[in-house]
mmCIF file of C-alpha atoms and ligand atoms in Angstrom:
data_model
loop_
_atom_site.group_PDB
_atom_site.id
_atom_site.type_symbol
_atom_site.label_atom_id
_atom_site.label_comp_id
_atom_site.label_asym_id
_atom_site.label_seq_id
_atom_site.Cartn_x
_atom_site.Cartn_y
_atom_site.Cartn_z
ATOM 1 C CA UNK A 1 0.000 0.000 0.000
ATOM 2 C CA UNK A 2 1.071 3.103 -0.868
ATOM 3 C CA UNK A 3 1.554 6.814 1.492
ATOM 4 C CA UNK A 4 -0.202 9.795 0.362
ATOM 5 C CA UNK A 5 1.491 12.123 -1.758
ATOM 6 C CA UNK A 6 2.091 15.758 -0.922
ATOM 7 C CA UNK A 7 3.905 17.143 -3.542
ATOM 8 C CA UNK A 8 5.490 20.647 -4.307
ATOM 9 C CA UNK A 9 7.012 20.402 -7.332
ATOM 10 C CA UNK A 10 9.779 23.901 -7.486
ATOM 11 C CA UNK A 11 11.746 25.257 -10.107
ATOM 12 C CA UNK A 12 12.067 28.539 -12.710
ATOM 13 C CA UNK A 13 9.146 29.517 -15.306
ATOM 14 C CA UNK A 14 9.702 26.981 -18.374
ATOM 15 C CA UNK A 15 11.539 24.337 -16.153
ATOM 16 C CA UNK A 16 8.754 21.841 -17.095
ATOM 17 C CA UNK A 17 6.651 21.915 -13.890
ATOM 18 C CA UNK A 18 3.476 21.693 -15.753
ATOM 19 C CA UNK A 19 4.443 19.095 -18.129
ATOM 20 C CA UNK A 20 6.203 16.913 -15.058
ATOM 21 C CA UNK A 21 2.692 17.095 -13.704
ATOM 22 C CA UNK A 22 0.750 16.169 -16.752
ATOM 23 C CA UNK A 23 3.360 13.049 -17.210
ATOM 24 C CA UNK A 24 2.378 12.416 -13.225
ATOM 25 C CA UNK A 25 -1.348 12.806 -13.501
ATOM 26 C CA UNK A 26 -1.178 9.639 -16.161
ATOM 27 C CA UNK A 27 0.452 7.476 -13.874
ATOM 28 C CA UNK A 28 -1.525 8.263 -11.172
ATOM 29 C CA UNK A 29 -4.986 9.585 -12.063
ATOM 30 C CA UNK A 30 -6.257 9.989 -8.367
ATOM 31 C CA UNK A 31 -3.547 12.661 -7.866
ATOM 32 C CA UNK A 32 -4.649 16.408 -7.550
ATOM 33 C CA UNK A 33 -3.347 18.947 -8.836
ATOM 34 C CA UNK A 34 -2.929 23.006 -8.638
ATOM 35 C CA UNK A 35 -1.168 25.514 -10.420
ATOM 36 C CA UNK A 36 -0.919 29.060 -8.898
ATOM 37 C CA UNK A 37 -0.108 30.670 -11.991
ATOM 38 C CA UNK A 38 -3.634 28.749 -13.945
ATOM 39 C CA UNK A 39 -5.567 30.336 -11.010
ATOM 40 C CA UNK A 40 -4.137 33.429 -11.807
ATOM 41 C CA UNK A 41 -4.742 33.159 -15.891
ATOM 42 C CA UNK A 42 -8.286 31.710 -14.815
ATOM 43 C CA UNK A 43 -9.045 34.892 -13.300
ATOM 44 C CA UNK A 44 -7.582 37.186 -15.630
ATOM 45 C CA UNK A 45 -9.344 35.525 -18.732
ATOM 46 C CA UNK A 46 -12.601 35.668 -16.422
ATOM 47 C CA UNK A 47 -12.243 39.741 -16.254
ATOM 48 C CA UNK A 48 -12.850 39.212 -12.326
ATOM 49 C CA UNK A 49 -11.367 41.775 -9.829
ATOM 50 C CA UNK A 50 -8.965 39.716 -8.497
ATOM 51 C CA UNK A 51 -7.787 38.798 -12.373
ATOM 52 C CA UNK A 52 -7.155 42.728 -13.099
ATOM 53 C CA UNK A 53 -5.033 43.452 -10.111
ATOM 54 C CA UNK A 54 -2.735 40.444 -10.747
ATOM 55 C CA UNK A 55 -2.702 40.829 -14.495
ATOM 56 C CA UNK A 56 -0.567 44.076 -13.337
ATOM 57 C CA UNK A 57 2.138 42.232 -11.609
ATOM 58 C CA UNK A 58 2.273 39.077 -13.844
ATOM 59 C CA UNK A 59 2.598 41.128 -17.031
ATOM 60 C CA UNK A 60 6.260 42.493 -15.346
ATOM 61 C CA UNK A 61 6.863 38.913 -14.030
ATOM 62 C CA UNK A 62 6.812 40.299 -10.648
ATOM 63 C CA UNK A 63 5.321 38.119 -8.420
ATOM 64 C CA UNK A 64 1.780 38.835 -6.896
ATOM 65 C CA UNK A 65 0.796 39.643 -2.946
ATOM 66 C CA UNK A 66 1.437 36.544 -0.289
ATOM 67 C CA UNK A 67 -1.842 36.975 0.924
ATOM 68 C CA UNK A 68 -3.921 37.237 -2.527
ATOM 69 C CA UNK A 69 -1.932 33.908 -3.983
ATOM 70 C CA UNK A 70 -2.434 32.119 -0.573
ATOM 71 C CA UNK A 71 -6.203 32.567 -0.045
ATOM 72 C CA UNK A 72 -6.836 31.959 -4.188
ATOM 73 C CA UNK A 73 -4.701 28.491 -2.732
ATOM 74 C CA UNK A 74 -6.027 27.644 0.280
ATOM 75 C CA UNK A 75 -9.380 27.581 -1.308
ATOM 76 C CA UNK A 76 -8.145 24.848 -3.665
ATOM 77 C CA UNK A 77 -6.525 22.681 -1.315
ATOM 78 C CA UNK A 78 -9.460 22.686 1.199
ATOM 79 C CA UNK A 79 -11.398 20.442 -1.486
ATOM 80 C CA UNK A 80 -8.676 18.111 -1.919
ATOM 81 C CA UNK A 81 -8.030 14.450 -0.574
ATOM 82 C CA UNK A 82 -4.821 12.977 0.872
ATOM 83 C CA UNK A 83 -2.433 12.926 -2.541
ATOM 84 C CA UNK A 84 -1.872 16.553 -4.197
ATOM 85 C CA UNK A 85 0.886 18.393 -6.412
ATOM 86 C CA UNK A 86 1.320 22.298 -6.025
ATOM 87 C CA UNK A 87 2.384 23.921 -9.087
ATOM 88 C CA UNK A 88 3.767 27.355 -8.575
ATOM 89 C CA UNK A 89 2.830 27.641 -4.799
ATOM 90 C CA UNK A 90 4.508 28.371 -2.364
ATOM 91 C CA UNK A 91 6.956 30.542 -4.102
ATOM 92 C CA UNK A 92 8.128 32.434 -0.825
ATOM 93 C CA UNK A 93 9.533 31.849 2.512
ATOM 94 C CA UNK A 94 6.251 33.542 4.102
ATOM 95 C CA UNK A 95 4.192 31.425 1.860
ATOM 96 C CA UNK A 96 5.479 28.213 2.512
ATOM 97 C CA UNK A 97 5.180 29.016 5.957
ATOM 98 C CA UNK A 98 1.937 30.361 6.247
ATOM 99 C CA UNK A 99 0.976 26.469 4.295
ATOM 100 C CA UNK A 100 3.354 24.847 6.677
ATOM 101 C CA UNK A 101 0.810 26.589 9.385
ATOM 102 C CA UNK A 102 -2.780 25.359 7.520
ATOM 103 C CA UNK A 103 -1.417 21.992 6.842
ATOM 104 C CA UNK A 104 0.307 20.473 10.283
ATOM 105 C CA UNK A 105 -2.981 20.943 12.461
ATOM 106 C CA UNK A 106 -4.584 18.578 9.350
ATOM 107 C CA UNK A 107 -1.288 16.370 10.000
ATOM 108 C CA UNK A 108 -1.277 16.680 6.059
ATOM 109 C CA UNK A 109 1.958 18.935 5.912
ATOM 110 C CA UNK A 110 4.138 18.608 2.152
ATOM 111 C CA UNK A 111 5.735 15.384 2.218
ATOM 112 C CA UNK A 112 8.107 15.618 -0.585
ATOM 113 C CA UNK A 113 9.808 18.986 -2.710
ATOM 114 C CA UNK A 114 11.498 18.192 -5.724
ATOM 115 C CA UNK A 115 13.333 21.319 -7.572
ATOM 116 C CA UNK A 116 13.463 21.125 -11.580
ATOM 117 C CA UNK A 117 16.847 22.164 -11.829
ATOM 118 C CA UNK A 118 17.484 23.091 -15.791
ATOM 119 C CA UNK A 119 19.635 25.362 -17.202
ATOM 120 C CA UNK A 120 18.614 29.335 -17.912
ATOM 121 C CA UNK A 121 19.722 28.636 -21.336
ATOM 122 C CA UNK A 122 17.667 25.987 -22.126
ATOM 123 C CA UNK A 123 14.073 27.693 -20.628
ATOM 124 C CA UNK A 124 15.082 30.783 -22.188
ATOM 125 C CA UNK A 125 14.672 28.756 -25.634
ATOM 126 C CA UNK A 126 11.794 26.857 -24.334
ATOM 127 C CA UNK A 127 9.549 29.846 -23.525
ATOM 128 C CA UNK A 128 10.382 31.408 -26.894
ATOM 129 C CA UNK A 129 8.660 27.925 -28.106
ATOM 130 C CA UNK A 130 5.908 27.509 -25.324
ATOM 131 C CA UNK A 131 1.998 28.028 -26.444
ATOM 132 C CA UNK A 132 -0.729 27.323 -24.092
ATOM 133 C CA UNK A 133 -4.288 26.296 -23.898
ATOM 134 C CA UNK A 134 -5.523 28.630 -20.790
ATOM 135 C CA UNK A 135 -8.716 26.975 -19.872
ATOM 136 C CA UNK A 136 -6.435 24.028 -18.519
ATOM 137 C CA UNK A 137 -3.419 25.178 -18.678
ATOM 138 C CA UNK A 138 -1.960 22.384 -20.987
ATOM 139 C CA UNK A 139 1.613 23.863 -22.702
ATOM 140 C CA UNK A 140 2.950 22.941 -26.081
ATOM 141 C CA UNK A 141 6.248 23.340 -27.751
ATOM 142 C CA UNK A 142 7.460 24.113 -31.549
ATOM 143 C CA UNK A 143 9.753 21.393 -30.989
ATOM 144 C CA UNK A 144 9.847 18.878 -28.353
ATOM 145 C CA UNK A 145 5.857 18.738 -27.449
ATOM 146 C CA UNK A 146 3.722 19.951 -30.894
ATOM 147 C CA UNK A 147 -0.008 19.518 -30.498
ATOM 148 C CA UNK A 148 -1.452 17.258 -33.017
ATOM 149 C CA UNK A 149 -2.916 20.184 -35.053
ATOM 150 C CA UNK A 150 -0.797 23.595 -35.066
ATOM 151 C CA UNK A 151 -1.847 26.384 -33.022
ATOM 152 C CA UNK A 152 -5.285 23.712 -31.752
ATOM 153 C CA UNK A 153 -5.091 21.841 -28.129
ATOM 154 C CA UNK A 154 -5.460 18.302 -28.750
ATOM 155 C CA UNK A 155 -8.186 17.535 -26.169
ATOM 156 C CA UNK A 156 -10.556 20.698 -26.735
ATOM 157 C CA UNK A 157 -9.538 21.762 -30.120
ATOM 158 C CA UNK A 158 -9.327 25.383 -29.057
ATOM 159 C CA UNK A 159 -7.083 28.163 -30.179
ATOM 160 C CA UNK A 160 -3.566 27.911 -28.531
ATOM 161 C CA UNK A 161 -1.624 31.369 -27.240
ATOM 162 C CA UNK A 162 1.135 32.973 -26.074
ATOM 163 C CA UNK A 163 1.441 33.595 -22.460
ATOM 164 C CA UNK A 164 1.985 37.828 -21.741
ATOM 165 C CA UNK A 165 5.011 37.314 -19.525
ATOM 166 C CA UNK A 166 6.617 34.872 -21.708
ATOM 167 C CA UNK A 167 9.103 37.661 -23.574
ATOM 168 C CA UNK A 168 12.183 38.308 -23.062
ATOM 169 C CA UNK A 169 12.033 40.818 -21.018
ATOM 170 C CA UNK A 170 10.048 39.687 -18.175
ATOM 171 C CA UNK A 171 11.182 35.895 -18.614
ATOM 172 C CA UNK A 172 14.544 37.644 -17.077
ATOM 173 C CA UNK A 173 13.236 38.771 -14.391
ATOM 174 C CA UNK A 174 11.134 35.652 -13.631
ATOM 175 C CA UNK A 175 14.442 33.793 -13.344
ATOM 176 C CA UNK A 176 16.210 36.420 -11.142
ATOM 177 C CA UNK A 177 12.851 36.745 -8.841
ATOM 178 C CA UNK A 178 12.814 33.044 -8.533
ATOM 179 C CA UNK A 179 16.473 32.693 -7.624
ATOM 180 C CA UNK A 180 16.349 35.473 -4.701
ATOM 181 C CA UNK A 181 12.848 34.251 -3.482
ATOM 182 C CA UNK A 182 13.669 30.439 -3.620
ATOM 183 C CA UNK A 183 16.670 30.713 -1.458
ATOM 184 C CA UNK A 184 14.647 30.594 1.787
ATOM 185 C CA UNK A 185 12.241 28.530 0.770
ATOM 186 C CA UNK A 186 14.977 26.046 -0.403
ATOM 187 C CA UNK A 187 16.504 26.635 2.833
ATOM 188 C CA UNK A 188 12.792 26.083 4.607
ATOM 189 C CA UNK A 189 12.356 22.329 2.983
ATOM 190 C CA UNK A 190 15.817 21.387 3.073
ATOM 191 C CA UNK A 191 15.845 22.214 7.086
ATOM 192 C CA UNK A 192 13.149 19.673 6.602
ATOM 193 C CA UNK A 193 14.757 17.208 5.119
ATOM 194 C CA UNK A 194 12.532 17.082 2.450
ATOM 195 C CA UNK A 195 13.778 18.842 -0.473
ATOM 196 C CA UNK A 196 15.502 16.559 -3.716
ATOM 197 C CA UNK A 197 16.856 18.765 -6.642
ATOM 198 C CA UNK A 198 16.727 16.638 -10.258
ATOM 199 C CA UNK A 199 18.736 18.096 -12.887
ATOM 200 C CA UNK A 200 18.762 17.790 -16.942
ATOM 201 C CA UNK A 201 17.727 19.633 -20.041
ATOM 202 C CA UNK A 202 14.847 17.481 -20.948
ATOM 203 C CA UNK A 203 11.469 16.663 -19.468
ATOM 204 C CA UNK A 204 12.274 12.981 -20.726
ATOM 205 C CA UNK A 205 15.632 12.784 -18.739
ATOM 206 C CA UNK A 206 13.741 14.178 -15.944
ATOM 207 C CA UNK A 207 10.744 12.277 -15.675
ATOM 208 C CA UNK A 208 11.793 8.816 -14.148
ATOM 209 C CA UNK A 209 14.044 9.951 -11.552
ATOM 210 C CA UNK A 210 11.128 12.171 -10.406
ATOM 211 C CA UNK A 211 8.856 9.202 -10.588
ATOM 212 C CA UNK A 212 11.365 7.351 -8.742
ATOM 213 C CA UNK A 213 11.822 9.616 -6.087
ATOM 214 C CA UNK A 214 8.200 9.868 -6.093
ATOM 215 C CA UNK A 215 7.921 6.010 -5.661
ATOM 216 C CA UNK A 216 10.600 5.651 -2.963
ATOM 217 C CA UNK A 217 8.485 8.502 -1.008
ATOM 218 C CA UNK A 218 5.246 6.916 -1.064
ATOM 219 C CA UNK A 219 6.519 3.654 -0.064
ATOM 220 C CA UNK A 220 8.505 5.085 3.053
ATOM 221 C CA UNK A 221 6.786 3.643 6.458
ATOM 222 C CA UNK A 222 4.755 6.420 7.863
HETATM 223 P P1 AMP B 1 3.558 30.550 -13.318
HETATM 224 O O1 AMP B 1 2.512 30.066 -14.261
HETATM 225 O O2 AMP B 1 3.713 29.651 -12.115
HETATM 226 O O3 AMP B 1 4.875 30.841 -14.015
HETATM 227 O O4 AMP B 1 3.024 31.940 -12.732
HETATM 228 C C1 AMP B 1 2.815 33.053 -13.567
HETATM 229 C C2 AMP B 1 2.824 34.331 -12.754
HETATM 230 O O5 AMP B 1 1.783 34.291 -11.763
HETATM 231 C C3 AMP B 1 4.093 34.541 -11.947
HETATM 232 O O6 AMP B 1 5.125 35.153 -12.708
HETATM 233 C C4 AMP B 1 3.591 35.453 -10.827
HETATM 234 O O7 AMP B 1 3.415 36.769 -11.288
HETATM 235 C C5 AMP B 1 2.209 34.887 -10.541
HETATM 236 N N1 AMP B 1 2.285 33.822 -9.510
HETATM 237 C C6 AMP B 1 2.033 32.482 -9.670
HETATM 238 N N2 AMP B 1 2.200 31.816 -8.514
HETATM 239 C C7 AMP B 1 2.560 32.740 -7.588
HETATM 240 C C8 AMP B 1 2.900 32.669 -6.206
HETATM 241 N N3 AMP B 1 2.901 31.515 -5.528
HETATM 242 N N4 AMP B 1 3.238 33.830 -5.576
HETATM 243 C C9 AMP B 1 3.226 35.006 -6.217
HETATM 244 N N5 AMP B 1 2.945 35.139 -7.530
HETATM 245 C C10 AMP B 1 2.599 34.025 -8.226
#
């Protein structure tokens, strides 16, 4: 029988977190799953209030308030069962703690943090390449992940588009806010003993050692 699985899967914009987690969700469909950044798009595309004031920071690929990303979270996670991967979240030291503080009363605290470590040069190319399907959040690449008919998503057949922050410009300071904000929340899991960094340039390469570190996790006695 195997553990739950609490899952935070870290690493830059265009390190592959959301394919990792589509190549997961196959293997095991009872996993859930949620992106901070889809709940953001979600909103924005839905006009709502809380869409317009994050649309400001995301379209400098600054990152948004603790306390607007947390709550938008929270809300997700409070409908979930035992097994779950966050996507995105928590992307700060007072973010991971403020989930370290909802989660350990529900003894249901992360159990495993595995950073996507790949190289700036390679996501910098990537993102140039990367087209999404926001309704879902499903991502597609000129090269390495093409959907079955160009510029369609292959499940819903709608129009495929570029994400606003993924230019230049604010893809480099994605990947310098992520390196100063990650530091301390690095620091936070590995204190834990809970953090694993996998490293390599493809999202095939990475794959089975994240399943296998996955595996080894779940089968670890309680
Ligand atoms: P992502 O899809 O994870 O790359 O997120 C896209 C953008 O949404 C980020 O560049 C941030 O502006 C915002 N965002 C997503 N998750 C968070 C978070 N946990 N904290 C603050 N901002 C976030």
């Amino acid at each position: 029988m195997l553990n739950p699985i609490r899952l935070l899967l870290l690493g830059p914009p265009g390190a592959g977190k959301g394919t990792q987690t589509t190549k997961l969700l196959k293997q095991f469909p009872n996993l859930k799953t949620v992106s901070s950044g889809d709940i953001l798009r979600q909103h924005i595309r839905n006009g709502t209030r809380i869409g317009v004031l994050a649309s400001q920071f995301i379209k400098q690929g600054k990152l948004v308030p603790d306390e607007l990303i947390t709550k938008l979270v929270f809300k997700h996670l409070s409908t979930f069962n035992d097994s779950w991967i966050l996507d995105g979240f928590p992307r700060t030291f007072i973010q991971a703690q403020n989930l370290s503080q909802y989660l350990n009363p529900l003894n249901r605290d992360i159990s495993l943090v595995i950073e996507l470590d790949v190289p700036d040069s390679v996501i910098m190319s990537r993102i140039e390449e990367r087209w999404v399907h926001l309704p879902s959040g499903r991502t597609y690449n000129d090269t390495y992940s093409k959907p079955k008919v160009p510029g369609l998503d292959d499940i819903t057949g709608e129009p495929l588009v570029k994400r606003s922050d993924d230019n230049k410009l604010a893809m480099q300071t994605r990947l310098k806010e992520y390196k100063t904000t990650t530091a301390p929340l690095k620091q936070f899991y590995k204190d834990r003993g809970i953090l694993t960094t996998i490293s390599g340039d493809s999202s095939d390469v990475i794959f089975p050692i994240l399943l296998d570190a996955i595996l080894e996790k779940s089968r670890e006695a309680l």
